[in-house]
Coordinates of C-alpha atoms and ligand atoms in Angstrom, one line a residue:
M1 CA 0.0 0.0 0.0
K2 CA 1.3 3.4 -1.0
T3 CA 1.1 6.5 1.2
T4 CA 2.4 10.0 0.7
L5 CA 1.4 10.9 4.3
C6 CA 3.1 9.8 7.5
R7 CA 1.4 6.7 8.9
I8 CA 1.6 8.3 12.4
A9 CA 1.2 12.1 12.1
G10 CA -0.8 12.2 8.8
T11 CA 1.5 15.0 7.5
P12 CA 3.3 14.8 4.1
L13 CA 6.3 12.4 3.9
T14 CA 9.5 13.4 2.1
T15 CA 11.4 10.7 0.1
V16 CA 14.9 10.4 1.4
V17 CA 16.3 7.4 -0.6
D18 CA 14.9 5.9 -3.7
F19 CA 15.9 2.2 -4.0
G20 CA 14.2 1.7 -7.3
R21 CA 12.2 -1.5 -8.2
Q22 CA 12.6 -4.1 -5.4
P23 CA 11.2 -7.6 -5.0
L24 CA 10.0 -9.2 -1.7
G25 CA 13.0 -9.5 0.7
N26 CA 12.1 -13.1 1.4
G27 CA 10.6 -13.9 -2.0
F28 CA 13.1 -16.7 -2.8
L29 CA 11.8 -18.4 -6.0
E30 CA 12.4 -21.1 -8.6
P31 CA 13.1 -20.3 -12.3
H32 CA 9.6 -21.2 -13.4
Q33 CA 8.4 -18.3 -11.2
F34 CA 10.7 -15.6 -12.6
S35 CA 8.2 -14.3 -15.2
G36 CA 5.5 -13.6 -12.6
E37 CA 7.8 -12.2 -9.9
Y38 CA 6.4 -9.3 -7.9
F39 CA 8.2 -6.0 -7.7
F40 CA 7.3 -2.7 -6.0
P41 CA 8.9 0.8 -6.1
M42 CA 10.8 1.1 -2.8
E43 CA 11.4 4.6 -1.4
A44 CA 12.2 5.4 2.1
G45 CA 10.6 8.6 3.5
F46 CA 10.9 10.7 6.7
S47 CA 8.4 12.8 8.6
E48 CA 9.7 15.6 10.8
A49 CA 6.4 15.7 12.6
S50 CA 6.6 12.2 14.0
M51 CA 10.3 11.7 13.5
M52 CA 9.4 8.4 11.9
F53 CA 11.5 6.9 9.1
Q54 CA 9.2 4.8 6.9
L55 CA 8.6 3.2 3.5
I56 CA 6.4 5.2 1.2
E57 CA 5.0 2.0 -0.3
Q58 CA 4.8 -1.5 1.3
P59 CA 3.5 -4.7 -0.3
D60 CA 0.3 -6.1 1.3
P61 CA 1.1 -8.1 4.5
E62 CA -0.4 -11.3 3.0
K63 CA 2.3 -11.2 0.2
M64 CA 5.1 -11.2 2.8
F65 CA 3.8 -13.3 5.7
H66 CA 2.1 -16.6 4.8
D67 CA 2.3 -20.3 5.1
H68 CA 5.7 -20.6 3.5
Y69 CA 7.6 -17.7 5.2
A70 CA 11.3 -18.3 4.6
F71 CA 12.8 -16.9 7.8
Y72 CA 13.1 -19.2 10.9
S73 CA 14.4 -17.3 13.9
S74 CA 16.1 -20.4 15.3
T75 CA 18.7 -20.5 12.5
S76 CA 21.2 -18.7 14.8
N77 CA 22.4 -20.2 18.1
Y78 CA 23.4 -16.7 19.2
M79 CA 19.9 -15.5 18.7
A80 CA 18.5 -18.4 20.7
R81 CA 20.8 -17.3 23.6
H82 CA 19.8 -13.7 23.1
F83 CA 16.1 -14.6 23.4
K84 CA 16.7 -16.8 26.5
E85 CA 18.3 -13.7 28.1
F86 CA 15.4 -11.5 27.0
A87 CA 13.0 -14.0 28.6
D88 CA 15.1 -14.2 31.8
Q89 CA 15.1 -10.4 32.0
V90 CA 11.3 -10.3 31.8
L91 CA 11.0 -13.0 34.4
R92 CA 13.3 -11.1 36.8
S93 CA 11.9 -7.7 36.0
G94 CA 9.3 -7.4 38.8
Y95 CA 6.7 -6.4 36.1
L96 CA 5.0 -9.8 36.2
V97 CA 2.4 -10.3 39.0
K98 CA 3.4 -13.2 41.3
D99 CA 0.0 -15.0 40.9
D100 CA -0.5 -16.5 37.5
P101 CA 1.1 -13.9 35.2
F102 CA 0.2 -13.8 31.5
V103 CA 2.7 -13.0 28.8
V104 CA 1.9 -12.3 25.1
E105 CA 4.4 -12.2 22.3
L106 CA 3.6 -10.6 18.9
G107 CA 5.3 -12.3 16.0
C108 CA 6.7 -15.2 18.0
N109 CA 8.0 -16.9 14.8
D110 CA 9.1 -20.5 15.7
G111 CA 8.8 -19.9 19.4
I112 CA 12.5 -19.0 20.0
M113 CA 11.6 -16.7 22.9
L114 CA 8.3 -18.0 24.3
K115 CA 9.5 -21.5 24.7
N116 CA 11.5 -20.2 27.7
F117 CA 8.2 -19.1 29.3
A118 CA 6.5 -22.4 28.2
A119 CA 9.3 -24.3 29.9
Q120 CA 8.4 -22.6 33.2
N121 CA 4.7 -23.4 32.7
L122 CA 3.9 -19.7 32.6
R123 CA 0.7 -18.6 30.9
H124 CA 1.6 -17.3 27.5
L125 CA 0.3 -16.7 24.0
G126 CA 2.2 -16.2 20.8
I127 CA 0.6 -14.4 17.9
E128 CA 2.2 -15.3 14.6
P129 CA 0.5 -14.7 11.2
S130 CA 3.0 -16.9 9.2
L131 CA 1.4 -20.4 9.5
N132 CA 4.5 -22.5 8.9
V133 CA 6.6 -20.9 11.6
A134 CA 3.6 -20.7 14.0
R135 CA 3.2 -24.5 13.6
E136 CA 6.9 -24.9 14.5
A137 CA 6.2 -22.8 17.7
N138 CA 3.3 -25.1 18.6
K139 CA 5.5 -28.1 18.1
H140 CA 7.9 -26.6 20.7
G141 CA 5.0 -26.5 23.2
V142 CA 4.4 -22.7 22.6
R143 CA 0.7 -21.8 22.5
T144 CA 0.4 -19.9 19.3
C145 CA -2.5 -18.4 17.3
S146 CA -1.8 -17.7 13.6
E147 CA -3.4 -14.3 13.1
F148 CA -2.5 -10.7 12.5
F149 CA -2.7 -8.6 15.7
T150 CA -5.5 -6.1 15.7
E151 CA -7.6 -4.2 18.3
Q152 CA -10.3 -6.8 17.8
L153 CA -7.9 -9.7 18.4
A154 CA -6.7 -7.8 21.6
E155 CA -10.3 -7.7 22.8
S156 CA -10.9 -11.4 22.2
I157 CA -7.6 -12.3 24.0
V158 CA -8.7 -10.2 27.0
A159 CA -12.1 -12.0 27.0
E160 CA -10.5 -15.4 26.9
H161 CA -7.3 -15.0 29.0
G162 CA -7.6 -11.6 30.8
Q163 CA -5.2 -8.7 30.5
A164 CA -1.5 -9.2 30.0
D165 CA 1.4 -8.4 32.4
A166 CA 3.9 -8.2 29.5
F167 CA 3.5 -7.6 25.8
L168 CA 6.7 -8.6 24.0
A169 CA 7.9 -8.4 20.4
A170 CA 11.3 -8.8 18.8
N171 CA 11.9 -7.6 15.2
V172 CA 8.2 -7.4 14.6
M173 CA 6.8 -4.0 15.4
C174 CA 8.8 -2.4 12.6
H175 CA 7.0 -4.7 10.2
I176 CA 3.5 -3.5 10.8
P177 CA 2.1 -0.6 8.8
D178 CA -1.0 -0.2 11.0
I179 CA 1.1 0.4 14.0
T180 CA -1.5 2.7 15.4
G181 CA -4.0 -0.2 15.5
V182 CA -1.4 -2.3 17.3
V183 CA -0.8 0.4 19.9
R184 CA -4.6 0.7 20.4
G185 CA -4.7 -3.1 20.8
I186 CA -1.8 -3.0 23.3
K187 CA -3.5 -0.3 25.3
K188 CA -6.6 -2.6 25.7
L189 CA -4.6 -5.8 26.3
L190 CA -2.2 -4.5 29.0
K191 CA -2.9 -4.5 32.7
P192 CA -2.6 -1.1 34.4
T193 CA 0.7 -2.3 35.8
G194 CA 1.7 -4.1 32.6
V195 CA 4.7 -3.3 30.3
V196 CA 5.5 -3.5 26.7
M197 CA 9.0 -4.6 25.8
F198 CA 10.0 -4.8 22.2
E199 CA 13.2 -4.5 20.2
D200 CA 13.9 -3.7 16.6
P201 CA 16.8 -2.6 14.4
Y202 CA 17.8 0.9 15.5
L203 CA 17.6 3.9 13.2
G204 CA 20.6 5.5 15.0
D205 CA 22.8 2.5 14.0
V206 CA 21.5 2.3 10.4
V207 CA 22.4 6.0 9.9
A208 CA 25.8 5.7 11.7
K209 CA 26.8 2.5 9.9
T210 CA 25.1 3.1 6.5
S211 CA 23.5 -0.3 7.0
Y212 CA 20.9 0.5 4.4
D213 CA 20.1 -3.2 3.9
Q214 CA 17.9 -2.9 7.0
I215 CA 15.5 -1.2 4.6
Y216 CA 13.3 -3.7 2.7
D217 CA 9.7 -4.5 2.1
E218 CA 9.1 -6.0 5.6
H219 CA 10.6 -3.1 7.5
V220 CA 8.0 -0.5 7.0
F221 CA 9.5 1.5 9.9
L222 CA 12.9 2.1 11.4
F223 CA 12.4 3.3 14.9
S224 CA 14.3 5.7 17.3
A225 CA 13.5 6.6 20.9
L226 CA 12.2 9.9 19.6
S227 CA 9.7 8.3 17.2
I228 CA 8.6 5.6 19.6
R229 CA 8.0 8.2 22.4
Y230 CA 6.0 10.3 20.0
L231 CA 3.9 7.3 18.7
F232 CA 3.0 5.8 22.1
G233 CA 2.6 9.3 23.6
L234 CA -0.4 9.8 21.3
H235 CA -2.0 6.9 23.2
E236 CA -1.1 8.0 26.7
M237 CA 1.7 5.6 27.0
E238 CA 5.2 6.4 28.1
L239 CA 8.7 5.2 27.1
I240 CA 10.3 4.4 30.5
D241 CA 13.5 2.6 29.6
V242 CA 15.7 1.9 26.6
Q243 CA 18.4 -0.8 26.3
P244 CA 20.7 -0.9 23.3
Q245 CA 21.3 -4.4 21.8
T246 CA 24.1 -5.7 19.6
T247 CA 21.7 -8.0 17.6
H248 CA 20.9 -7.3 14.0
G249 CA 23.8 -4.9 13.7
G250 CA 22.4 -2.6 16.4
S251 CA 19.0 -2.8 17.8
M252 CA 17.1 -1.0 20.6
R253 CA 14.9 -2.6 23.3
Y254 CA 12.1 -0.2 24.3
V255 CA 10.2 -0.5 27.5
L256 CA 6.8 1.3 27.7
A257 CA 3.9 1.4 30.1
H258 CA 0.6 3.3 30.7
R259 CA 1.4 7.0 31.4
G260 CA 2.3 7.5 35.0
A261 CA 2.6 3.8 35.9
Y262 CA 6.4 4.0 36.3
P263 CA 9.0 6.7 36.4
V264 CA 10.8 7.6 33.1
G265 CA 14.4 6.3 33.4
D266 CA 17.6 8.3 32.8
S267 CA 18.4 6.0 29.9
V268 CA 15.5 7.6 27.9
V269 CA 16.6 11.1 28.7
R270 CA 20.2 10.3 27.6
L271 CA 19.2 8.5 24.4
V272 CA 16.7 11.2 23.3
A273 CA 19.4 13.9 23.8
G274 CA 21.9 11.7 21.8
E275 CA 19.4 11.3 19.0
Q276 CA 18.8 15.0 18.8
E277 CA 22.5 15.5 18.5
Q278 CA 22.8 12.9 15.8
G279 CA 19.9 14.7 14.0
L280 CA 17.4 11.8 14.0
D281 CA 14.7 14.5 14.2
R282 CA 15.8 16.3 11.0
L283 CA 15.4 15.7 7.3
A284 CA 18.9 17.1 6.6
T285 CA 20.4 14.0 8.3
F286 CA 18.8 11.7 5.9
E287 CA 20.0 13.7 2.9
S288 CA 23.6 12.9 3.9
F289 CA 22.5 9.3 4.7
R290 CA 21.4 9.1 1.0
A291 CA 24.9 10.3 -0.1
S292 CA 26.5 7.6 2.1
V293 CA 24.2 4.9 0.7
E294 CA 25.1 5.9 -2.9
E295 CA 28.8 5.9 -2.1
S296 CA 28.5 2.4 -0.5
R297 CA 26.9 1.1 -3.7
T298 CA 29.6 2.5 -5.9
K299 CA 32.4 1.0 -3.8
L300 CA 30.8 -2.5 -3.5
V301 CA 30.0 -2.8 -7.2
S302 CA 33.5 -1.6 -8.2
L303 CA 35.1 -4.1 -5.8
L304 CA 33.1 -7.0 -7.2
R305 CA 33.8 -6.0 -10.8
D306 CA 37.5 -5.7 -10.0
L307 CA 37.5 -9.2 -8.5
K308 CA 35.7 -10.6 -11.5
A309 CA 38.3 -9.0 -13.8
R310 CA 41.0 -10.6 -11.8
G311 CA 39.3 -14.0 -12.2
K312 CA 38.4 -14.4 -8.5
K313 CA 35.5 -16.5 -7.4
V314 CA 33.0 -14.7 -5.2
A315 CA 30.1 -16.2 -3.3
G316 CA 27.7 -14.9 -0.7
Y317 CA 27.2 -16.1 2.9
G318 CA 23.7 -15.9 4.2
A319 CA 20.7 -15.3 1.9
T320 CA 19.3 -12.7 4.2
S321 CA 16.3 -10.5 3.5
K322 CA 18.7 -7.6 3.9
S323 CA 20.8 -8.9 0.9
T324 CA 17.8 -8.4 -1.4
T325 CA 18.0 -4.7 -1.0
I326 CA 21.8 -4.7 -1.7
L327 CA 21.6 -7.0 -4.7
N328 CA 18.8 -5.3 -6.4
Y329 CA 19.8 -1.7 -5.6
C330 CA 23.4 -2.4 -6.7
G331 CA 22.4 -4.6 -9.6
I332 CA 24.5 -7.6 -8.5
G333 CA 23.6 -10.9 -10.1
P334 CA 25.1 -14.3 -10.8
D335 CA 27.7 -12.7 -13.0
L336 CA 29.4 -11.2 -9.9
I337 CA 28.3 -13.6 -7.2
A338 CA 28.3 -17.3 -8.2
Y339 CA 26.1 -18.5 -5.4
I340 CA 24.9 -17.7 -1.9
S341 CA 25.2 -20.3 0.8
D342 CA 22.4 -20.6 3.5
T343 CA 21.6 -23.1 6.2
T344 CA 17.8 -22.6 5.8
P345 CA 16.3 -25.6 3.9
I346 CA 13.3 -23.6 2.6
K347 CA 15.7 -21.2 0.8
Q348 CA 18.0 -23.8 -0.7
G349 CA 17.6 -24.8 -4.3
K350 CA 15.8 -21.5 -5.0
C351 CA 17.1 -18.2 -6.3
T352 CA 17.4 -14.8 -4.6
P353 CA 14.6 -12.4 -5.2
G354 CA 15.0 -10.1 -8.2
M355 CA 18.6 -10.9 -9.1
H356 CA 18.2 -14.7 -9.2
I357 CA 21.5 -15.8 -7.7
P358 CA 21.3 -19.5 -6.8
V359 CA 20.9 -20.3 -3.0
V360 CA 22.9 -23.4 -2.1
P361 CA 23.2 -25.5 1.0
Y362 CA 26.0 -24.7 3.4
Q363 CA 27.8 -27.9 2.3
T364 CA 28.6 -26.3 -1.0
F365 CA 30.5 -23.5 0.7
K366 CA 32.5 -26.1 2.6
E367 CA 33.2 -28.2 -0.4
D368 CA 33.6 -25.5 -3.0
P369 CA 34.7 -22.4 -1.1
P370 CA 35.1 -19.1 -3.0
D371 CA 38.2 -16.8 -2.9
Y372 CA 36.0 -14.1 -1.5
A373 CA 32.7 -14.4 0.5
V374 CA 30.3 -11.4 0.8
L375 CA 29.1 -11.6 4.4
F376 CA 25.4 -10.8 3.8
A377 CA 24.7 -12.1 7.3
W378 CA 27.1 -9.5 8.7
N379 CA 24.9 -9.1 11.8
H380 CA 25.9 -12.7 12.8
A381 CA 29.6 -12.0 12.1
E382 CA 30.9 -13.1 15.5
E383 CA 29.1 -16.5 15.3
I384 CA 30.1 -17.0 11.6
M385 CA 33.8 -16.0 12.0
A386 CA 34.1 -18.4 14.9
K387 CA 32.9 -21.3 12.8
E388 CA 34.7 -20.4 9.6
R389 CA 38.3 -20.4 10.8
D390 CA 39.2 -23.0 8.1
F391 CA 37.9 -20.7 5.3
M392 CA 40.2 -17.9 6.4
A393 CA 43.1 -20.2 7.2
S394 CA 43.0 -21.5 3.6
G395 CA 43.2 -18.0 2.2
G396 CA 39.5 -17.2 1.9
K397 CA 38.6 -13.5 2.5
W398 CA 35.4 -11.8 3.6
I399 CA 33.8 -8.8 2.1
V400 CA 31.6 -6.7 4.3
H401 CA 29.8 -3.4 3.5
V402 CA 29.1 -2.2 7.1
P403 CA 30.1 0.3 8.3
E404 CA 32.0 0.6 5.0
V405 CA 32.9 -1.6 2.1
R406 CA 36.1 -3.5 2.8
V407 CA 37.9 -6.8 2.5
L408 CA 38.8 -8.6 5.8
Ligands
DWN1 O1 13.3 -8.7 10.9 C1 13.6 -9.7 10.4 C2 14.9 -10.3 10.9 C3 14.9 -10.5 12.3 O2 15.1 -11.6 10.3 C4 12.9 -10.3 9.3 N1 12.2 -9.3 8.6 C5 13.6 -11.3 8.4 C6 15.0 -11.7 8.9 O3 15.9 -10.8 8.3 P1 17.3 -11.4 7.7 O4 16.9 -12.5 6.8 O5 18.1 -10.3 7.2 O6 17.9 -12.1 9.1 P2 19.2 -12.7 9.4 O7 19.1 -13.3 10.8 O8 20.4 -11.8 9.2 O9 19.4 -13.9 8.4 C7 20.5 -14.8 8.5 C8 20.5 -15.7 7.3 O10 21.7 -16.3 7.2 C9 19.5 -16.9 7.5 O11 18.9 -17.2 6.2 C10 20.3 -18.0 8.0 C11 21.6 -17.7 7.4 N2 22.8 -18.2 8.2 C12 23.7 -19.1 7.6 O12 23.5 -19.5 6.5 N3 24.7 -19.5 8.4 C13 22.9 -17.6 9.4 C14 24.0 -18.0 10.2 C15 24.2 -17.5 11.6 C16 24.9 -19.0 9.7 O13 25.9 -19.4 10.4

């Protein structure tokens, strides 16, 4: 759906980066599907009124989240540990009532976080519109309903289970265009003492590191403390704490509650001041971001062309959703990158969206390693570097584009 108005403030949006024609970030496909492939014009816009960075146009949710969604959260051990720690923090937080607390998670994917609550026999409910991953969550003993979260769904959850002590989400809120409807639903679902804790890729990191690959169809918003405080403030809710995370190349965990329920922490005051200094409230900041994005594209393409001219074999590591933006925006196809290795079975044997680079099983990378590997899953660099010591020891080199294009 296209909008020229800010989804939060209703005031005109200004385009800050035009990424051209883009396919679905997770639209991995087989050759017989190439001719009917879906594309949309992807432009990122900014509203000074709400300070919200957002897509001008986003494909319909049903096109992106369905019964064959390609991303399973549990593909990373590091992320499994991260969500165990997130769950432990909620359990220790003091926000859950002692007697029979109830925790809801929006977009619980394959149950990577909620299984930690299920293991403690805590009352919980996952809401996951992508049926295949929701089934996986149910298999792990996580009670999950496969629906989109709306105000009406919030009402029926309250009728069946009562209000929630904690409403959690990780890498989900930034996917939802009707975020206002979600906040209204949260307001109904949450107990007067309840808290919302959610995390998403952080706009401050995207701007500082030129990690423009965080912008793709699914990410309709990239949040900052300023924009979250504004959005929830419209619904009499308050940002009470913020906790920076290293996940996904720099994320932010936001803690919110009904206005006046808890004091606003110093962390919020400090982060908001830092964001004003970084210029996350101003259009001009995103004009220089666009220049950095263009420079990053020029450098990456010229590096890959140079390696090709020198007869080097280049492959990709991790067929991420993020890589869809890079490949299509830079025009990188199988002529420059022979294959992309990925551990996710549902992606293997298919081609990347738009540029149609073959996605192969991890075994191919082990048996037929390239001279250079573009680390598209750069956000998992620590985990990947630790397990790919052999690749480097035998002369293999990594290419990364964040925070700048370079060979490691
Ligand atoms: O918000 C979202 C984030 C959380 O996850 C979604 N919209 C979709 C998805 O984005 P992504 O695809 O960019 O996420 P990742 O976690 O960067 O994807 C990593 C990919 O790399 C997966 O397909 C698995 C693969 N992988 C691999 O092949 N070997 C990952 C690791 C750690 C590995 O060792």
